[in-house]
PDB file of C-alpha atoms in Angstrom:
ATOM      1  CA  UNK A 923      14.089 -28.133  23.911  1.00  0.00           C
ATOM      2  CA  UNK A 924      17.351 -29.441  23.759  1.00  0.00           C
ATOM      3  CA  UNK A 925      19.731 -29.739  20.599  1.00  0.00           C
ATOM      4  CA  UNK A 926      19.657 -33.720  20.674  1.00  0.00           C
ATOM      5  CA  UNK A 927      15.746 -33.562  20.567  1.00  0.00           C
ATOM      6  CA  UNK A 928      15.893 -30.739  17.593  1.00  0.00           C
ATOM      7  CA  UNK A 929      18.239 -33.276  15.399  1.00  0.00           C
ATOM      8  CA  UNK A 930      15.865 -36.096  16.437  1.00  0.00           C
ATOM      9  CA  UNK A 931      12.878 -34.489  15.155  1.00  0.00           C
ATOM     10  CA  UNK A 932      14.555 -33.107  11.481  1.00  0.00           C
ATOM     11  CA  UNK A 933      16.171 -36.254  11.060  1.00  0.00           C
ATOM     12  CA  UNK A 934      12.704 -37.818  11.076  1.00  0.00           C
ATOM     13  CA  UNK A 935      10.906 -35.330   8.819  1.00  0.00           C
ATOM     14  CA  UNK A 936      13.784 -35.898   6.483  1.00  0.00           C
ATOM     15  CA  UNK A 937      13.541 -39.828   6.589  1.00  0.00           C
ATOM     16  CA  UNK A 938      10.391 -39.171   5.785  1.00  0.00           C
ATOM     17  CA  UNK A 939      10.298 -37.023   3.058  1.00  0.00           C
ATOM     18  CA  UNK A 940      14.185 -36.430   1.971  1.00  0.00           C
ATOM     19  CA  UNK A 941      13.349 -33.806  -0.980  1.00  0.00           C
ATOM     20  CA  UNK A 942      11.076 -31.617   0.578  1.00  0.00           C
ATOM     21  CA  UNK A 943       9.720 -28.510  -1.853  1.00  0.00           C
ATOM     22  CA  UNK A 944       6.797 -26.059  -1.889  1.00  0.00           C
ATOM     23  CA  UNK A 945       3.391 -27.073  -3.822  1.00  0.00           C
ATOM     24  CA  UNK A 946       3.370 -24.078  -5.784  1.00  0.00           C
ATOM     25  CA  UNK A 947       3.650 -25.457  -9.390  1.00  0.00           C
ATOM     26  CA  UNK A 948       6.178 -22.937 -10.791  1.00  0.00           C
ATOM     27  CA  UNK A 949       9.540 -23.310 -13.499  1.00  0.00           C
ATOM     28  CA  UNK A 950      12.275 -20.949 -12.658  1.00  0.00           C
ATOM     29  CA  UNK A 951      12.656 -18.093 -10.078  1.00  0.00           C
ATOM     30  CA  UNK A 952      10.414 -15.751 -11.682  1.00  0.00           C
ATOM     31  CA  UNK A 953       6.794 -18.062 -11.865  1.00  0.00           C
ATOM     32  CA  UNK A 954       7.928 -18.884  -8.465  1.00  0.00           C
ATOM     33  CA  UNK A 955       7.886 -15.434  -7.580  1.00  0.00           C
ATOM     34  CA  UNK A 956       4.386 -14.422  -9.583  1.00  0.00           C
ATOM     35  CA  UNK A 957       3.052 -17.692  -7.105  1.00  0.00           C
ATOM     36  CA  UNK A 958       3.945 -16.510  -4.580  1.00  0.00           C
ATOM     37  CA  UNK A 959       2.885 -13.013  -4.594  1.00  0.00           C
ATOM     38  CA  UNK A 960      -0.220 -14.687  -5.198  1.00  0.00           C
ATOM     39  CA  UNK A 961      -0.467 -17.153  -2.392  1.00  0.00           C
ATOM     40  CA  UNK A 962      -1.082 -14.696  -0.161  1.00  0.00           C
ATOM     41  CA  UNK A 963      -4.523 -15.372   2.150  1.00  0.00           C
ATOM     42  CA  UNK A 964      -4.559 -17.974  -1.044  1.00  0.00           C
ATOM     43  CA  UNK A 965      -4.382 -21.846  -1.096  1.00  0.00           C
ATOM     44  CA  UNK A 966      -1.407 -23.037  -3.235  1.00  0.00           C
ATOM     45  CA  UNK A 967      -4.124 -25.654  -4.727  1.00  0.00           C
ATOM     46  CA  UNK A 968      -5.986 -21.668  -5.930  1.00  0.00           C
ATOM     47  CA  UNK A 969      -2.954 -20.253  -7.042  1.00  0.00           C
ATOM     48  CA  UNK A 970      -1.552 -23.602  -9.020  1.00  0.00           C
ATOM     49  CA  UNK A 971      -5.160 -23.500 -10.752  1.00  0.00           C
ATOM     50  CA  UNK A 972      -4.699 -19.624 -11.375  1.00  0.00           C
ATOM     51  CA  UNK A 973      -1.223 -19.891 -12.665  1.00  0.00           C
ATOM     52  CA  UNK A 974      -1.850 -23.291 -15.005  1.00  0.00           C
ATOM     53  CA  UNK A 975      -4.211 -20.269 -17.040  1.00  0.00           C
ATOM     54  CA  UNK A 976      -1.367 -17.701 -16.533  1.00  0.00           C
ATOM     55  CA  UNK A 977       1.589 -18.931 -17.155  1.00  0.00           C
ATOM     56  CA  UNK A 978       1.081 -21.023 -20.716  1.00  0.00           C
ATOM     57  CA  UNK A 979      -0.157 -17.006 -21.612  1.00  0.00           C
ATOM     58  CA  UNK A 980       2.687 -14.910 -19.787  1.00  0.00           C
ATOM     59  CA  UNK A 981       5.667 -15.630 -17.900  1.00  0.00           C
ATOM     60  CA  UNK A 982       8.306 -13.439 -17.946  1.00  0.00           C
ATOM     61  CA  UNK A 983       7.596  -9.919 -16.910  1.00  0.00           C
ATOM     62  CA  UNK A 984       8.055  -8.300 -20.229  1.00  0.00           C
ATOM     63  CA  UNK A 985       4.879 -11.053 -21.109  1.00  0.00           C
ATOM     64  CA  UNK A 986       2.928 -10.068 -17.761  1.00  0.00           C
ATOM     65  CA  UNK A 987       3.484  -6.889 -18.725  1.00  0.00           C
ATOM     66  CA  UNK A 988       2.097  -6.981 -22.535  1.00  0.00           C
ATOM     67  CA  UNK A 989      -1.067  -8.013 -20.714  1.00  0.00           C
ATOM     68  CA  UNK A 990      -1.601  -4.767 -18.627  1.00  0.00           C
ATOM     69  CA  UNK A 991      -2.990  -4.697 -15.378  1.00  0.00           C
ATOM     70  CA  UNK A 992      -6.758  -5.761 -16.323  1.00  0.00           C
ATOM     71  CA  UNK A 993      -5.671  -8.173 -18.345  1.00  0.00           C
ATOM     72  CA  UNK A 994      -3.592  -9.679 -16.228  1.00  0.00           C
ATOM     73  CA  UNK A 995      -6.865 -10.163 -13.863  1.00  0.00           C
ATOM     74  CA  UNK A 996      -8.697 -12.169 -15.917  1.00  0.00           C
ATOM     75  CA  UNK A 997      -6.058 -14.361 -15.435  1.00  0.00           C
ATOM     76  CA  UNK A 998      -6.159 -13.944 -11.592  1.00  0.00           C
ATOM     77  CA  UNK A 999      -9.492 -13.032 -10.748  1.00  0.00           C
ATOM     78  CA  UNK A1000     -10.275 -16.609  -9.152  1.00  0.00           C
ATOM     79  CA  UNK A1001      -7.768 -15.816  -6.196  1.00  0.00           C
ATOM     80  CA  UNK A1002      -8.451 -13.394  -3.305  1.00  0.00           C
ATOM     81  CA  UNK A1003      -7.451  -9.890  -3.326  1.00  0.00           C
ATOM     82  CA  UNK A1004      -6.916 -10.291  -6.943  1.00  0.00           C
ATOM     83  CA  UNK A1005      -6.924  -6.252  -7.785  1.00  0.00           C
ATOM     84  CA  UNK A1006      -3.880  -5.450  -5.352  1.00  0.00           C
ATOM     85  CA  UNK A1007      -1.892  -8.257  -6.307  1.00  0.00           C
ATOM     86  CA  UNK A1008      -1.821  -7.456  -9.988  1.00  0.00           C
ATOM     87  CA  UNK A1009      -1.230  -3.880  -8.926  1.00  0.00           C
ATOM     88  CA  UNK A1010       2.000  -5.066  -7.227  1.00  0.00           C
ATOM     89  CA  UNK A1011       2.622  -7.797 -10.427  1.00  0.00           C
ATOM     90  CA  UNK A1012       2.589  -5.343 -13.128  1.00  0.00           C
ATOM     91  CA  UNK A1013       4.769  -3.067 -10.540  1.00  0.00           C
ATOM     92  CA  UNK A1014       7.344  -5.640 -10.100  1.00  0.00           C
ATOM     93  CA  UNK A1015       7.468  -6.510 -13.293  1.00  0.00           C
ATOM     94  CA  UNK A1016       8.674  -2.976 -14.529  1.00  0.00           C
ATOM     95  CA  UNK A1017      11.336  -2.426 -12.050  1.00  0.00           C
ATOM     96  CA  UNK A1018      12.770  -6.355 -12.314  1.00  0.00           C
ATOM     97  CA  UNK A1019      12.790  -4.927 -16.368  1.00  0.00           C
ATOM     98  CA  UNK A1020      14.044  -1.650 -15.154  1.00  0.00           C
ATOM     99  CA  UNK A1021      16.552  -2.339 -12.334  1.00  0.00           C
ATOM    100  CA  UNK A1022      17.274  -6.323 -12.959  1.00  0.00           C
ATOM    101  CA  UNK A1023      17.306  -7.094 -16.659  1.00  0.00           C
ATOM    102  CA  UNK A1024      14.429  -8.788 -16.242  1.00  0.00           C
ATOM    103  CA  UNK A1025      15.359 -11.458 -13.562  1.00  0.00           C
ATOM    104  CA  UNK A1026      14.501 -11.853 -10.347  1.00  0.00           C
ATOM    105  CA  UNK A1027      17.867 -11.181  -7.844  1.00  0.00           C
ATOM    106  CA  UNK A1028      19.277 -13.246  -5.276  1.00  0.00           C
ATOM    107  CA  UNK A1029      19.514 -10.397  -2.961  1.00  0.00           C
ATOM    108  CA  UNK A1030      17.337  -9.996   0.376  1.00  0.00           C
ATOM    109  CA  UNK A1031      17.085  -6.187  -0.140  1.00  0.00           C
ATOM    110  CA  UNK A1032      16.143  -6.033  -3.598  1.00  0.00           C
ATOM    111  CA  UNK A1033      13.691  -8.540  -3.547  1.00  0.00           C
ATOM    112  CA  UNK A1034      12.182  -6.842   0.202  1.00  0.00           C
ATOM    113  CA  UNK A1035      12.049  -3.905  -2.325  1.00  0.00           C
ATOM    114  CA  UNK A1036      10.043  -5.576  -4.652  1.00  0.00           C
ATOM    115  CA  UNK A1037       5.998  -4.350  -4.519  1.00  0.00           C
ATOM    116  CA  UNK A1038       4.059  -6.859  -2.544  1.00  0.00           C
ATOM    117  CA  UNK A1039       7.239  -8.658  -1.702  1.00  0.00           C
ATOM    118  CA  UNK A1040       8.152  -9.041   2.256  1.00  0.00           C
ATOM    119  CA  UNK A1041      10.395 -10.619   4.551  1.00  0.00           C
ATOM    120  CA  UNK A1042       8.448 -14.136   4.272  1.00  0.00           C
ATOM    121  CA  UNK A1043       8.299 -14.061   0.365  1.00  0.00           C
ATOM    122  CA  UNK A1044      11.868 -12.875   0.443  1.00  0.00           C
ATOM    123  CA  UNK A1045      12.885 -15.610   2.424  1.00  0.00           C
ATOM    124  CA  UNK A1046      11.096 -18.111   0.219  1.00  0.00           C
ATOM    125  CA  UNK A1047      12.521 -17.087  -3.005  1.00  0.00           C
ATOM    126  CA  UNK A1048      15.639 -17.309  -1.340  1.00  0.00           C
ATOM    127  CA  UNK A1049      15.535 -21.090  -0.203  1.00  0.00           C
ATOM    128  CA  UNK A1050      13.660 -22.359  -2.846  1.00  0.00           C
ATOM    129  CA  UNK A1051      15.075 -20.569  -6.275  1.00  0.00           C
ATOM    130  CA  UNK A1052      18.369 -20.345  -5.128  1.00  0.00           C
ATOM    131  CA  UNK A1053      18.725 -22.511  -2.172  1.00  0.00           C
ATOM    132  CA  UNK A1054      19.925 -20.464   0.031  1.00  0.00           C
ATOM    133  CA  UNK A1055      19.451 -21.677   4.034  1.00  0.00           C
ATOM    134  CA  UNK A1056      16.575 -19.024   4.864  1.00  0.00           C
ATOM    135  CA  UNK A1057      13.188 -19.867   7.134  1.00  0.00           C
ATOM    136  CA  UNK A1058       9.991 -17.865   5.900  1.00  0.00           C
ATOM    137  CA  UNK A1059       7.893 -18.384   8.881  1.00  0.00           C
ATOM    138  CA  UNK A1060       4.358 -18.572   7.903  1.00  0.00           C
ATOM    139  CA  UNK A1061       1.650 -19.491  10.078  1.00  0.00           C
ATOM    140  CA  UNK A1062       2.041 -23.416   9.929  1.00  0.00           C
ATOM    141  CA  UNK A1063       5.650 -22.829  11.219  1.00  0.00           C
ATOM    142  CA  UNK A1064       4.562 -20.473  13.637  1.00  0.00           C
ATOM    143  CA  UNK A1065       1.875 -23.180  14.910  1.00  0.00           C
ATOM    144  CA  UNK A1066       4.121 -26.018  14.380  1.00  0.00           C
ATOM    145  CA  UNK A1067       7.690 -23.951  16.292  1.00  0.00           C
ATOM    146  CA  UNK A1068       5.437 -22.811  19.492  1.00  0.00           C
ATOM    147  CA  UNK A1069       3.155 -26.013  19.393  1.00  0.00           C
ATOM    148  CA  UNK A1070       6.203 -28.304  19.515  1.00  0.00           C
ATOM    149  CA  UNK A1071       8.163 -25.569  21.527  1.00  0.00           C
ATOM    150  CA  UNK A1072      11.130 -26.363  19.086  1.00  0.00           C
ATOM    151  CA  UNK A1073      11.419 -22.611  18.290  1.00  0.00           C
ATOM    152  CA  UNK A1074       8.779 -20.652  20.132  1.00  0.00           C
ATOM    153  CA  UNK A1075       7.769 -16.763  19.713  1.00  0.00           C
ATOM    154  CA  UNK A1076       5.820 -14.454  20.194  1.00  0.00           C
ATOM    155  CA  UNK A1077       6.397 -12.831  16.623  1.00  0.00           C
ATOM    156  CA  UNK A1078       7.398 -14.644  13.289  1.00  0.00           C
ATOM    157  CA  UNK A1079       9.974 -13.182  13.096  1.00  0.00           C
ATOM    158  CA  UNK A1080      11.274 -14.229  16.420  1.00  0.00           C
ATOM    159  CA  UNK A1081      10.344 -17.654  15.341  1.00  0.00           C
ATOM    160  CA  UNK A1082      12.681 -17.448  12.186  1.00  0.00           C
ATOM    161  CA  UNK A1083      15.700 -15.770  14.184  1.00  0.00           C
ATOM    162  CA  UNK A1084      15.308 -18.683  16.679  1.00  0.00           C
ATOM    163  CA  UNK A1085      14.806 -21.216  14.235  1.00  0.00           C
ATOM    164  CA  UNK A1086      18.190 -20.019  12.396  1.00  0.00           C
ATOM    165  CA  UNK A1087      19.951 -20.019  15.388  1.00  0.00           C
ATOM    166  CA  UNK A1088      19.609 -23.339  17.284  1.00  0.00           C
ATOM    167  CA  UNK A1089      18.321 -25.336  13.546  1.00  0.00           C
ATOM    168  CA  UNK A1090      21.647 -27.646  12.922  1.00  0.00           C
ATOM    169  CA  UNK A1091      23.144 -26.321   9.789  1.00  0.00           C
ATOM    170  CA  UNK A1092      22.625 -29.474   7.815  1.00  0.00           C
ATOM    171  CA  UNK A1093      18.395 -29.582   8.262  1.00  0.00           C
ATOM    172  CA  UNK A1094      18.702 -25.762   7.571  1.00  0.00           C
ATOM    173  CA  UNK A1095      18.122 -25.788   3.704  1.00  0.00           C
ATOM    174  CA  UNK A1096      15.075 -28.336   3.974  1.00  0.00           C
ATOM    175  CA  UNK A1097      13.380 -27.151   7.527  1.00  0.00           C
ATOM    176  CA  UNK A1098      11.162 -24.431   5.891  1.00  0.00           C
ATOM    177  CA  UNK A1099       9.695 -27.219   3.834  1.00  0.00           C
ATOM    178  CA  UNK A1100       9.650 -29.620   6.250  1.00  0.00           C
ATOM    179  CA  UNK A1101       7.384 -27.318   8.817  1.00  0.00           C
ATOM    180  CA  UNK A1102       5.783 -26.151   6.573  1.00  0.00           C
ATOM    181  CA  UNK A1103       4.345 -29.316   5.373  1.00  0.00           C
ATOM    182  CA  UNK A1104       4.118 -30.798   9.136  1.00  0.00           C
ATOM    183  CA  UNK A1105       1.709 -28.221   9.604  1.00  0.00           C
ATOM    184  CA  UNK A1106      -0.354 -28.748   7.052  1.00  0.00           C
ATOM    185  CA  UNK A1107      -1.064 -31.584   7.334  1.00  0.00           C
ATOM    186  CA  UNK A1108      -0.589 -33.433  10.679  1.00  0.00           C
ATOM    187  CA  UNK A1109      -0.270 -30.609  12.972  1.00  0.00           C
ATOM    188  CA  UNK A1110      -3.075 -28.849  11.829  1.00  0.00           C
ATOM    189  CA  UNK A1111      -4.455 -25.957  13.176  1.00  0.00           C
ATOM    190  CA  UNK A1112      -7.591 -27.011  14.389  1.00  0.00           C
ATOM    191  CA  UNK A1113      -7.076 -31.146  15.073  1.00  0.00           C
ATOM    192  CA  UNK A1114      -3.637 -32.120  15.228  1.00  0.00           C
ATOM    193  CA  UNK A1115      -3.158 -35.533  14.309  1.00  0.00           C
ATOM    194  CA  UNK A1116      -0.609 -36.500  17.383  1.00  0.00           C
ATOM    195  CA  UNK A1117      -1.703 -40.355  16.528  1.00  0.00           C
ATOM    196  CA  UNK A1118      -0.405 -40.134  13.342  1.00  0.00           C
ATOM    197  CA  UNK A1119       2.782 -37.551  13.812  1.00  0.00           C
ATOM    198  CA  UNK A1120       5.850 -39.243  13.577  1.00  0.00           C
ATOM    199  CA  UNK A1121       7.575 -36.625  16.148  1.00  0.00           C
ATOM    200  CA  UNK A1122       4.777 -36.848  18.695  1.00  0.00           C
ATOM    201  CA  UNK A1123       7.066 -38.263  21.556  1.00  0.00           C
ATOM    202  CA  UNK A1124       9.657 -35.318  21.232  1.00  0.00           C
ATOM    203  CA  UNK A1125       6.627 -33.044  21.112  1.00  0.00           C
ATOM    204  CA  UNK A1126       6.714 -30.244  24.141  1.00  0.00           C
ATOM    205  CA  UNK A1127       2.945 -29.837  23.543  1.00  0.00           C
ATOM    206  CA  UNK A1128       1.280 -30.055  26.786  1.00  0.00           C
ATOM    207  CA  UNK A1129      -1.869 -30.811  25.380  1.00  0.00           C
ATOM    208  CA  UNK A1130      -0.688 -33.662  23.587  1.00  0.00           C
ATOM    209  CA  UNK A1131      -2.721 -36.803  23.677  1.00  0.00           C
ATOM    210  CA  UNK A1132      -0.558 -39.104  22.891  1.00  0.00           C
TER     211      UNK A1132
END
């Protein structure tokens, strides 16, 4: 795919929606980075429902703390893999305490160091607390990358390096958002809904029916 057809196909997703931002329901860097931790294998419509219980209770990790671990999964235990992930929450709220003064840093490294915390959830704190221009590749961008062939990969993370690198600098902020919402709801996993996709005809899909 060449670099004209990549600007053709962000320009659209950005005439179409020119403030893209995740679904999580979250204020401030740290609920967005309790939502995340729990979006994992988890639908953001599960974890907004878990958090609207959670965070009127506890949000700041000296509150998530005062709850303890199995209080904490009260809160929780509608979400999947509820036990580890407030295992990791209560650990990540002592060393953000410990090591952070309490908030969440704007550093890859440190949040990568984070318990439960990897590359993707680094990368998404990243964009959308601080806005910085990073592309967690989850598996609608992976879909929607190879699918379209704008970035393909055989790894996610060799979708994100190639999405960095050839992604013009001004769509770079917004194109996490943008694929990721693409590909969940148009080019969905199972029936993608080329009729109805306003990029179809710079689409590389070969199966394409349109």
């Amino acid at each position: 795919m060449n670099r004209e057809k990549r600007t053709e196909i962000f320009q659209r997703l950005r005439a179409a929606n020119p403030e893209p931002t995740t679904e999580l329901n979250y204020s401030g860097p740290f609920e967005l980075l309790v939502a995340v931790l729990l979006s994992a294998q988890a639908t953001d419509v599960g974890v907004n429902k878990a958090t609207a219980r959670l965070f009127p209770v506890a949000n700041t990790p000296e509150s998530i703390l005062s709850l303890g671990e199995e209080g904490l999964k009260e809160h929780i235990k509608t979400i999947g893999l509820y036990n580890s992930k407030a295992a990791n929450l209560i650990k990540t709220c002592r060393i953000l305490l410990e090591r952070h003064g309490g908030e969440v840093p704007r550093d890859r490294k440190a949040l990568e160091a984070l318990p439960g915390v990897g590359r993707k959830t680094a990368n998404v704190i990243l964009n959308t607390a601080f806005g910085e221009p990073t592309i967690a590749v989850d598996t609608h961008i992976f879909r929607v990358a190879n699918r379209t062939r704008l970035a393909p990969g055989k790894t996610p993370r060799a979708v994100e390096d190639r999405l960095l690198r050839t992604t013009p600098a001004e769509f770079k902020k917004d194109a996490h958002h943008w694929l990721i919402l693409h590909g969940r709801y148009v080019c969905k996993a199972r029936k993608p809904d080329c009729y109805n996709c306003p990029i179809a005809d710079l689409c590389e899909w070969p199966e394409k029916p349109v």
